[in-house]
Amino acid sequence: MHDEPRPAQNEYPVWYFVYGDLADPSVLVELLDDNLRFYTAVIMGGGYIENFTPANNVEDLMFPTSIALQVETQEQEDMLRAYQGDAYEVVRCPIYVMRYAEMWGYGEEVPGLTFRLIKKATD
């Protein structure tokens, strides 16, 4: 038997790794609400996000750092997807959540999602 990929379709809450404008807490509050749970986070390796534009290219960083956000509902997820637009696809990735006092190390690994630029959309 094969394990189902996680997170599953329509599974909530779901972790999202967000970066750039979307990682700005004021943007997140405007899109979602002010009761958000988010943490500093990292992802390792660029294979999951290899098609970002140079402005959003986290591959060039040794340890790409941004925010792990727990999305609670389909409505919240739809708001994030609408903000990113059709040029991005949602892909699964392991997210390493850094909680409070963890300054070094990778933190707890959680299955999650992130946005990847669709290369064809920019050609």
mmCIF file of C-alpha atoms in Angstrom:
data_model
loop_
_atom_site.group_PDB
_atom_site.id
_atom_site.type_symbol
_atom_site.label_atom_id
_atom_site.label_comp_id
_atom_site.label_asym_id
_atom_site.label_seq_id
_atom_site.Cartn_x
_atom_site.Cartn_y
_atom_site.Cartn_z
ATOM 1 C CA MET A 1 0.000 0.000 0.000
ATOM 2 C CA HIS A 2 1.118 3.537 -0.705
ATOM 3 C CA ASP A 3 0.855 6.360 1.740
ATOM 4 C CA GLU A 4 -1.372 9.170 0.556
ATOM 5 C CA PRO A 5 0.523 12.406 -0.043
ATOM 6 C CA ARG A 6 0.130 14.947 2.745
ATOM 7 C CA PRO A 7 -1.436 17.318 3.117
ATOM 8 C CA ALA A 8 -4.458 15.775 1.443
ATOM 9 C CA GLN A 9 -6.788 17.731 -0.807
ATOM 10 C CA ASN A 10 -9.182 19.812 1.335
ATOM 11 C CA GLU A 11 -7.358 18.919 4.574
ATOM 12 C CA TYR A 12 -7.546 21.653 7.221
ATOM 13 C CA PRO A 13 -5.790 23.080 9.027
ATOM 14 C CA VAL A 14 -2.924 23.019 6.535
ATOM 15 C CA TRP A 15 0.522 24.584 6.774
ATOM 16 C CA TYR A 16 1.609 27.001 4.040
ATOM 17 C CA PHE A 17 5.165 28.234 3.521
ATOM 18 C CA VAL A 18 4.865 31.847 2.353
ATOM 19 C CA TYR A 19 7.523 34.382 1.403
ATOM 20 C CA GLY A 20 7.881 37.801 -0.175
ATOM 21 C CA ASP A 21 4.883 40.140 0.011
ATOM 22 C CA LEU A 22 2.674 37.335 1.242
ATOM 23 C CA ALA A 23 4.904 36.874 4.317
ATOM 24 C CA ASP A 24 4.215 40.461 5.404
ATOM 25 C CA PRO A 25 1.976 40.181 8.492
ATOM 26 C CA SER A 26 -0.020 43.265 7.461
ATOM 27 C CA VAL A 27 -0.845 41.626 4.107
ATOM 28 C CA LEU A 28 -1.861 38.396 5.842
ATOM 29 C CA VAL A 29 -4.093 40.221 8.321
ATOM 30 C CA GLU A 30 -5.771 42.112 5.474
ATOM 31 C CA LEU A 31 -6.353 38.903 3.494
ATOM 32 C CA LEU A 32 -7.333 36.587 6.320
ATOM 33 C CA ASP A 33 -7.828 38.008 9.822
ATOM 34 C CA ASP A 34 -5.881 39.045 12.885
ATOM 35 C CA ASN A 35 -6.113 35.682 14.673
ATOM 36 C CA LEU A 36 -3.408 34.088 12.563
ATOM 37 C CA ARG A 37 -0.930 31.524 13.788
ATOM 38 C CA PHE A 38 2.374 31.815 12.004
ATOM 39 C CA TYR A 39 6.011 31.058 12.754
ATOM 40 C CA THR A 40 9.409 31.630 11.219
ATOM 41 C CA ALA A 41 10.101 28.707 8.913
ATOM 42 C CA VAL A 42 12.592 27.277 6.464
ATOM 43 C CA ILE A 43 12.456 24.894 3.562
ATOM 44 C CA MET A 44 15.502 22.962 2.476
ATOM 45 C CA GLY A 45 16.548 22.552 -1.135
ATOM 46 C CA GLY A 46 15.237 24.392 -4.134
ATOM 47 C CA GLY A 47 13.669 21.437 -5.893
ATOM 48 C CA TYR A 48 10.218 22.398 -4.712
ATOM 49 C CA ILE A 49 10.546 26.001 -5.778
ATOM 50 C CA GLU A 50 12.983 25.899 -8.676
ATOM 51 C CA ASN A 51 10.971 28.121 -11.003
ATOM 52 C CA PHE A 52 10.725 31.346 -9.000
ATOM 53 C CA THR A 53 11.616 34.628 -10.656
ATOM 54 C CA PRO A 54 14.811 36.322 -9.436
ATOM 55 C CA ALA A 55 12.780 38.706 -7.258
ATOM 56 C CA ASN A 56 11.268 35.738 -5.424
ATOM 57 C CA ASN A 57 14.147 33.309 -5.783
ATOM 58 C CA VAL A 58 14.727 31.720 -2.403
ATOM 59 C CA GLU A 59 17.037 29.079 -3.903
ATOM 60 C CA ASP A 60 19.947 31.489 -3.880
ATOM 61 C CA LEU A 61 19.790 31.757 -0.112
ATOM 62 C CA MET A 62 21.657 29.155 1.901
ATOM 63 C CA PHE A 63 18.704 28.765 4.268
ATOM 64 C CA PRO A 64 15.545 30.253 2.771
ATOM 65 C CA THR A 65 13.581 31.731 5.650
ATOM 66 C CA SER A 66 10.052 32.985 5.741
ATOM 67 C CA ILE A 67 6.751 32.213 7.458
ATOM 68 C CA ALA A 68 4.864 29.002 8.120
ATOM 69 C CA LEU A 69 1.197 29.897 8.297
ATOM 70 C CA GLN A 70 -1.579 27.608 9.468
ATOM 71 C CA VAL A 71 -4.553 27.994 7.129
ATOM 72 C CA GLU A 72 -7.760 26.954 8.882
ATOM 73 C CA THR A 73 -10.412 26.980 6.123
ATOM 74 C CA GLN A 74 -10.994 26.618 2.391
ATOM 75 C CA GLU A 75 -12.016 30.294 2.339
ATOM 76 C CA GLN A 76 -8.631 31.370 3.752
ATOM 77 C CA GLU A 77 -6.812 29.156 1.260
ATOM 78 C CA ASP A 78 -8.830 30.649 -1.607
ATOM 79 C CA MET A 79 -7.825 34.157 -0.476
ATOM 80 C CA LEU A 80 -4.122 33.217 -0.541
ATOM 81 C CA ARG A 81 -4.466 31.653 -3.991
ATOM 82 C CA ALA A 82 -6.334 34.679 -5.337
ATOM 83 C CA TYR A 83 -3.611 36.979 -3.990
ATOM 84 C CA GLN A 84 -0.871 34.967 -5.720
ATOM 85 C CA GLY A 85 -2.795 34.749 -8.993
ATOM 86 C CA ASP A 86 -2.861 32.243 -11.829
ATOM 87 C CA ALA A 87 0.887 32.453 -12.457
ATOM 88 C CA TYR A 88 1.491 30.274 -9.381
ATOM 89 C CA GLU A 89 0.701 26.673 -8.617
ATOM 90 C CA VAL A 90 0.419 25.119 -5.186
ATOM 91 C CA VAL A 91 2.912 22.327 -4.472
ATOM 92 C CA ARG A 92 3.574 20.104 -1.483
ATOM 93 C CA CYS A 93 6.785 20.602 0.481
ATOM 94 C CA PRO A 94 8.207 19.767 3.900
ATOM 95 C CA ILE A 95 8.287 22.869 6.092
ATOM 96 C CA TYR A 96 10.571 23.226 9.098
ATOM 97 C CA VAL A 97 8.721 25.317 11.677
ATOM 98 C CA MET A 98 10.896 27.293 14.090
ATOM 99 C CA ARG A 99 9.056 27.788 17.371
ATOM 100 C CA TYR A 100 9.916 30.590 19.787
ATOM 101 C CA ALA A 101 13.375 29.921 21.275
ATOM 102 C CA GLU A 102 14.697 27.701 18.471
ATOM 103 C CA MET A 103 17.438 29.843 17.009
ATOM 104 C CA TRP A 104 19.505 27.095 15.417
ATOM 105 C CA GLY A 105 18.501 23.858 13.808
ATOM 106 C CA TYR A 106 15.662 23.145 11.449
ATOM 107 C CA GLY A 107 12.720 22.943 13.815
ATOM 108 C CA GLU A 108 9.793 20.568 13.561
ATOM 109 C CA GLU A 109 9.091 19.163 10.086
ATOM 110 C CA VAL A 110 5.464 19.446 9.008
ATOM 111 C CA PRO A 111 3.883 18.521 5.677
ATOM 112 C CA GLY A 112 2.694 21.628 3.904
ATOM 113 C CA LEU A 113 2.179 23.620 0.748
ATOM 114 C CA THR A 114 3.858 26.548 -0.978
ATOM 115 C CA PHE A 115 3.421 28.612 -4.125
ATOM 116 C CA ARG A 116 5.659 27.941 -7.138
ATOM 117 C CA LEU A 117 5.773 30.211 -10.146
ATOM 118 C CA ILE A 118 4.603 28.412 -13.278
ATOM 119 C CA LYS A 119 7.430 28.915 -15.755
ATOM 120 C CA LYS A 120 5.150 28.872 -18.813
ATOM 121 C CA ALA A 121 3.120 31.719 -17.345
ATOM 122 C CA THR A 122 6.168 34.000 -17.482
ATOM 123 C CA ASP A 123 7.504 33.002 -20.925
#
